[in-house]
Coordinates of C-alpha atoms and ligand atoms in Angstrom, one line a residue:
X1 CA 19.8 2.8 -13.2
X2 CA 16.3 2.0 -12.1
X3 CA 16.1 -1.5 -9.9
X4 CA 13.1 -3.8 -10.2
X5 CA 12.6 -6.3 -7.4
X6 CA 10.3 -8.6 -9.0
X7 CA 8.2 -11.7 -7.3
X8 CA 6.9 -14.0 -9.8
X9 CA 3.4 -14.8 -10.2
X10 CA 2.4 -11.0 -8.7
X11 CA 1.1 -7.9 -10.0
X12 CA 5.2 -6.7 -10.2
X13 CA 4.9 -8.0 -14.1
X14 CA 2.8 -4.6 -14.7
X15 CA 6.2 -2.6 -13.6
X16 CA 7.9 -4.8 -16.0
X17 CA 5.7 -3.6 -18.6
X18 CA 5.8 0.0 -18.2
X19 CA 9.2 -0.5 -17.8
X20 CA 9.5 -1.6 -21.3
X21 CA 7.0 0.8 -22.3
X22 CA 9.0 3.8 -21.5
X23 CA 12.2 2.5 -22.7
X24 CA 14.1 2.9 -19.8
X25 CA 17.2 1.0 -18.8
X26 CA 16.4 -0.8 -15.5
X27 CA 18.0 -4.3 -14.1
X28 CA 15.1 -6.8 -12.8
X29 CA 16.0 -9.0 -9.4
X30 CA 13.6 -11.8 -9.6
X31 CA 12.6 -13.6 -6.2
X32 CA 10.2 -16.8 -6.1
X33 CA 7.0 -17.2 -3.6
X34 CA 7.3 -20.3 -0.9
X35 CA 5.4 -22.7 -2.7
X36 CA 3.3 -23.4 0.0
X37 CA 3.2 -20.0 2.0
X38 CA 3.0 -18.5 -1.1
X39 CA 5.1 -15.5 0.5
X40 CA 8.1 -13.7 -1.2
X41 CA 11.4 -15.1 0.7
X42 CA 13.1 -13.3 3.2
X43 CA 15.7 -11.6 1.5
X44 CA 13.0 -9.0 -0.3
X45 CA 13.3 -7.7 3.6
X46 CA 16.7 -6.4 2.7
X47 CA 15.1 -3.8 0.3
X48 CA 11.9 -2.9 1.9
X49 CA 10.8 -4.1 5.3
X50 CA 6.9 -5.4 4.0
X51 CA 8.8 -7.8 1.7
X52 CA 6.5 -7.6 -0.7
X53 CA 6.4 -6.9 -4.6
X54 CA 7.0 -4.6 -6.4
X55 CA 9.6 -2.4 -5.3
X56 CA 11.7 -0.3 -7.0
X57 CA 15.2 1.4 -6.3
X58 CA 15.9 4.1 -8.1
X59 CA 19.0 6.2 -7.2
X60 CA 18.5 6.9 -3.2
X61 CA 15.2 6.3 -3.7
X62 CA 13.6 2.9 -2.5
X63 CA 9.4 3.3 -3.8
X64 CA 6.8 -0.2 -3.0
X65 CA 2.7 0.2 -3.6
X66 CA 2.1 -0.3 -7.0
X67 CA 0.1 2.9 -7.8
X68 CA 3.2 5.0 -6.3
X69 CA 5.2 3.2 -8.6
X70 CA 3.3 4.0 -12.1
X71 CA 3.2 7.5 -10.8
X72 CA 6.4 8.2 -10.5
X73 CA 8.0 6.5 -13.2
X74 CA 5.5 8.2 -15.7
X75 CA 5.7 11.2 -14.5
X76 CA 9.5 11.2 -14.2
X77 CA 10.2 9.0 -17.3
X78 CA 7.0 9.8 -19.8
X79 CA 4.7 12.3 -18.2
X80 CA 3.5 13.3 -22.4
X81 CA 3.1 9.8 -23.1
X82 CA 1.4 8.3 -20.8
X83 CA -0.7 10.1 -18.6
X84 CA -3.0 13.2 -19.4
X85 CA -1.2 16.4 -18.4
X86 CA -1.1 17.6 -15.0
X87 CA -3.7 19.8 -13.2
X88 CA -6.3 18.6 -15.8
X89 CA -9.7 16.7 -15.3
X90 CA -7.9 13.7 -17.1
X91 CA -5.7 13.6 -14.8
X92 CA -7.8 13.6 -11.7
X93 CA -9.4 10.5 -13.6
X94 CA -6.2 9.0 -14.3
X95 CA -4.9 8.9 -10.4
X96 CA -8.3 7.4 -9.5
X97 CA -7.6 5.2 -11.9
X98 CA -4.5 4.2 -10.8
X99 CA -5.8 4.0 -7.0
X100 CA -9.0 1.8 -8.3
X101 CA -6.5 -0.9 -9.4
X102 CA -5.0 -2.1 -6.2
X103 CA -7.3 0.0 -3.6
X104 CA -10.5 -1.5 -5.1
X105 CA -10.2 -4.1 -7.8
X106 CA -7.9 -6.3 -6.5
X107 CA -9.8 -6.1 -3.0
X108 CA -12.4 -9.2 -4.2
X109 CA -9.5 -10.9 -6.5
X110 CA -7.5 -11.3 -4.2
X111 CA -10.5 -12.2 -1.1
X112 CA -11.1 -15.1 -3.4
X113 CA -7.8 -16.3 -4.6
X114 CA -7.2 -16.5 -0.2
X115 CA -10.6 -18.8 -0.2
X116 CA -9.5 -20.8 -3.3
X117 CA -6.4 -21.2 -1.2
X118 CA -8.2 -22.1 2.3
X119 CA -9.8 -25.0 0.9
X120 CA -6.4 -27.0 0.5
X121 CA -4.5 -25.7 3.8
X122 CA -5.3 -25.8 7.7
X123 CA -6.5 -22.0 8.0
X124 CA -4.7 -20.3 5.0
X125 CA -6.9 -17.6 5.8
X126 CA -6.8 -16.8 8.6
X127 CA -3.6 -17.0 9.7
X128 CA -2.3 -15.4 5.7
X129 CA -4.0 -12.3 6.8
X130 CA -3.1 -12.3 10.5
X131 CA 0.6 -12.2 9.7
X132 CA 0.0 -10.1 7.0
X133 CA -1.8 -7.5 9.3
X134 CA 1.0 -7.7 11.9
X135 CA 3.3 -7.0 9.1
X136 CA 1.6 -3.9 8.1
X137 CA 1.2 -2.7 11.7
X138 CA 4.9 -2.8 12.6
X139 CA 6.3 -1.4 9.7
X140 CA 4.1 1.7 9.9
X141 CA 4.5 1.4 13.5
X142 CA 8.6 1.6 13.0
X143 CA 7.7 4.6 10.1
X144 CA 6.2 6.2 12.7
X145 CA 9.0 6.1 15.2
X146 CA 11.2 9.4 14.1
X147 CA 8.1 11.3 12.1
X148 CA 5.0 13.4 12.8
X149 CA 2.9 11.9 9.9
X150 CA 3.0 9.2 7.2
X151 CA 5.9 11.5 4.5
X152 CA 7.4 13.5 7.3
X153 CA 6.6 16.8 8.9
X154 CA 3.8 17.6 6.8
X155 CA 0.2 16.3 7.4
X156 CA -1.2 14.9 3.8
X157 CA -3.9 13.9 2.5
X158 CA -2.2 10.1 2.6
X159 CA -2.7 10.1 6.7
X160 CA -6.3 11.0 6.1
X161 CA -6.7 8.0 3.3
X162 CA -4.7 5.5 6.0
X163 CA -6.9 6.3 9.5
X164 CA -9.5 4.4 8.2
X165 CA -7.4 1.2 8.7
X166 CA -6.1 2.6 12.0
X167 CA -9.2 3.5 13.8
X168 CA -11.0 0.1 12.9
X169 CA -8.1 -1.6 14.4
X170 CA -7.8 0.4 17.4
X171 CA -11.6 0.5 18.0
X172 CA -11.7 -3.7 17.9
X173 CA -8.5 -4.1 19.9
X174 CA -6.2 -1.3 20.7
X175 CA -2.9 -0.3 19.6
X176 CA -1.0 -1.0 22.6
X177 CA 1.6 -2.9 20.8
X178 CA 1.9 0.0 18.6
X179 CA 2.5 3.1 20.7
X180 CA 4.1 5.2 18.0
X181 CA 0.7 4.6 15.3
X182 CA -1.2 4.9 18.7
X183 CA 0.1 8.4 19.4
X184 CA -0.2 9.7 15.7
X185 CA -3.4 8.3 15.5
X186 CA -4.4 10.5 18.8
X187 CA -2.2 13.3 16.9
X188 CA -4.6 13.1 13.8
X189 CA -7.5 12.5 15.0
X190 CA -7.6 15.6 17.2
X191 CA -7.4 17.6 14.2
X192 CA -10.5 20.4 14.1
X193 CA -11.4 19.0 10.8
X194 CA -11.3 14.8 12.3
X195 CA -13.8 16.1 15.1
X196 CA -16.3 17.7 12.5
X197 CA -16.0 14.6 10.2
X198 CA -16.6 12.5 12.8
X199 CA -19.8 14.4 14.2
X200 CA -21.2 14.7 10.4
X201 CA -20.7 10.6 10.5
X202 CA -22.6 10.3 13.8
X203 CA -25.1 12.9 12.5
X204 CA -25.8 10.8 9.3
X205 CA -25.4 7.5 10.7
X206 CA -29.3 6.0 10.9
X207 CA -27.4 2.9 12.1
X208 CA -26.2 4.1 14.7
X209 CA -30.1 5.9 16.2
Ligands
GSH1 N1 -0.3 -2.8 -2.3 C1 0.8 -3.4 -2.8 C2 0.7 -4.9 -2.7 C3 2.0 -5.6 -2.9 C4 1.8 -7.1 -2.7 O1 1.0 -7.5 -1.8 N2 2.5 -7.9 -3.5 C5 2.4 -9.3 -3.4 C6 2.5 -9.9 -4.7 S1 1.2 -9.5 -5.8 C7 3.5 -9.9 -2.5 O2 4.6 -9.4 -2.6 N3 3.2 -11.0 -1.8 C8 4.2 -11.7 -1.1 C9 4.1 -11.6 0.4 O3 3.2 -10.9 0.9 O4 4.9 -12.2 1.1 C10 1.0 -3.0 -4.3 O5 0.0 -2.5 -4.8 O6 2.0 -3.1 -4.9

């Protein structure tokens, strides 16, 4: 049976929802925010090492990121329904859909709600996205430990998406403290194809003349 680890107040209550779309049976585990951290509470750790919502377990597999999470369970659960069929036009639409929700929209949202929240804490901010930021940086760091690339032995078109983060951080200030992202970012980047992307960027870059 599918597994729904479920923060309230967060964008988990869409999983809810396609849940009950497709009519699957699924059991929800509900976990409340720190009222004044707002984070989820520690024992979301147990299931996924970002603690963060959603996630879903579903036999051996343990799936977080929102957009992953539609994906598979429509196209495992109610591909005809609700998605357009594979290898069409509608559905190239339909992923960027499904990566505009949480890769783009929610970017300004969510930029604001953090200000909203500044303006009643000492440096909500700041120190929200700090933590936040280490967060994301050790658990890809501790992905990284045992594997070539981002899903395993194969390089995908996910570690092309994810350098951008990588790159800013280690131009600004290194990824010493992260010597397994710092050697797959090397690993990547020396790519044939990373080199010409990167001289078509300089070569287009009237910033940067
Ligand atoms: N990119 C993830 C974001 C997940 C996320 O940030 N969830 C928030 C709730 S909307 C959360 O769990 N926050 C609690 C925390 O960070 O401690 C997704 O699209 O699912």
């Amino acid at each position: 049976m599918i597994t729904l680890h479920h923060l309230n107040q967060s964008r988990s209550k869409r999983i809810i929802w396609l849940l009950e779309e497709l009519g699957v049976e699924y059991q929800l585990v509900a976990y409340q925010r720190d009222s004044v951290t707002r984070r989820a509470p520690a024992a979301l750790k147990a299931v996924h090492p970002l603690a963060k919502s959603p996630v879903i377990e579903d036999g051996d597999l343990v799936l977080s990121e929102s957009g992953a999470i539609v994906d598979y369970l429509v196209s495992r659960y109610g591909a005809d329904t609700l998605a357009p069929a594979a290898h069409t036009l509608e559905h190239a639409r339909y992923i960027q859909w499904l990566h505009f929700a949480d890769g783009t929209a929610a970017y300004p949202l969510i930029t604001l709600y953090l200000l909203s929240a500044d303006s009643s804490q000492k440096c909500f901010l700041g120190d929200f996205a700090r933590e936040q930021m280490l967060d994301v940086l050790t658990y890809v760091n501790d992905e990284l430990a045992n594997k070539e690339y981002l899903t395993g032995a194969q390089f995908t078109g996910a570690d092309i998406l994810n350098s951008f983060v990588f790159e800013k951080i280690s131009e600004s200030r290194g990824l010493k403290q992260f010597p397994h992202i710092e050697s797959y970012l090397q690993r990547i980047l020396a790519r044939p194809a990373a080199h010409k992307a990167e001289a078509l960027e300089r070569k287009h870059d009237q910033a940067a003349s």
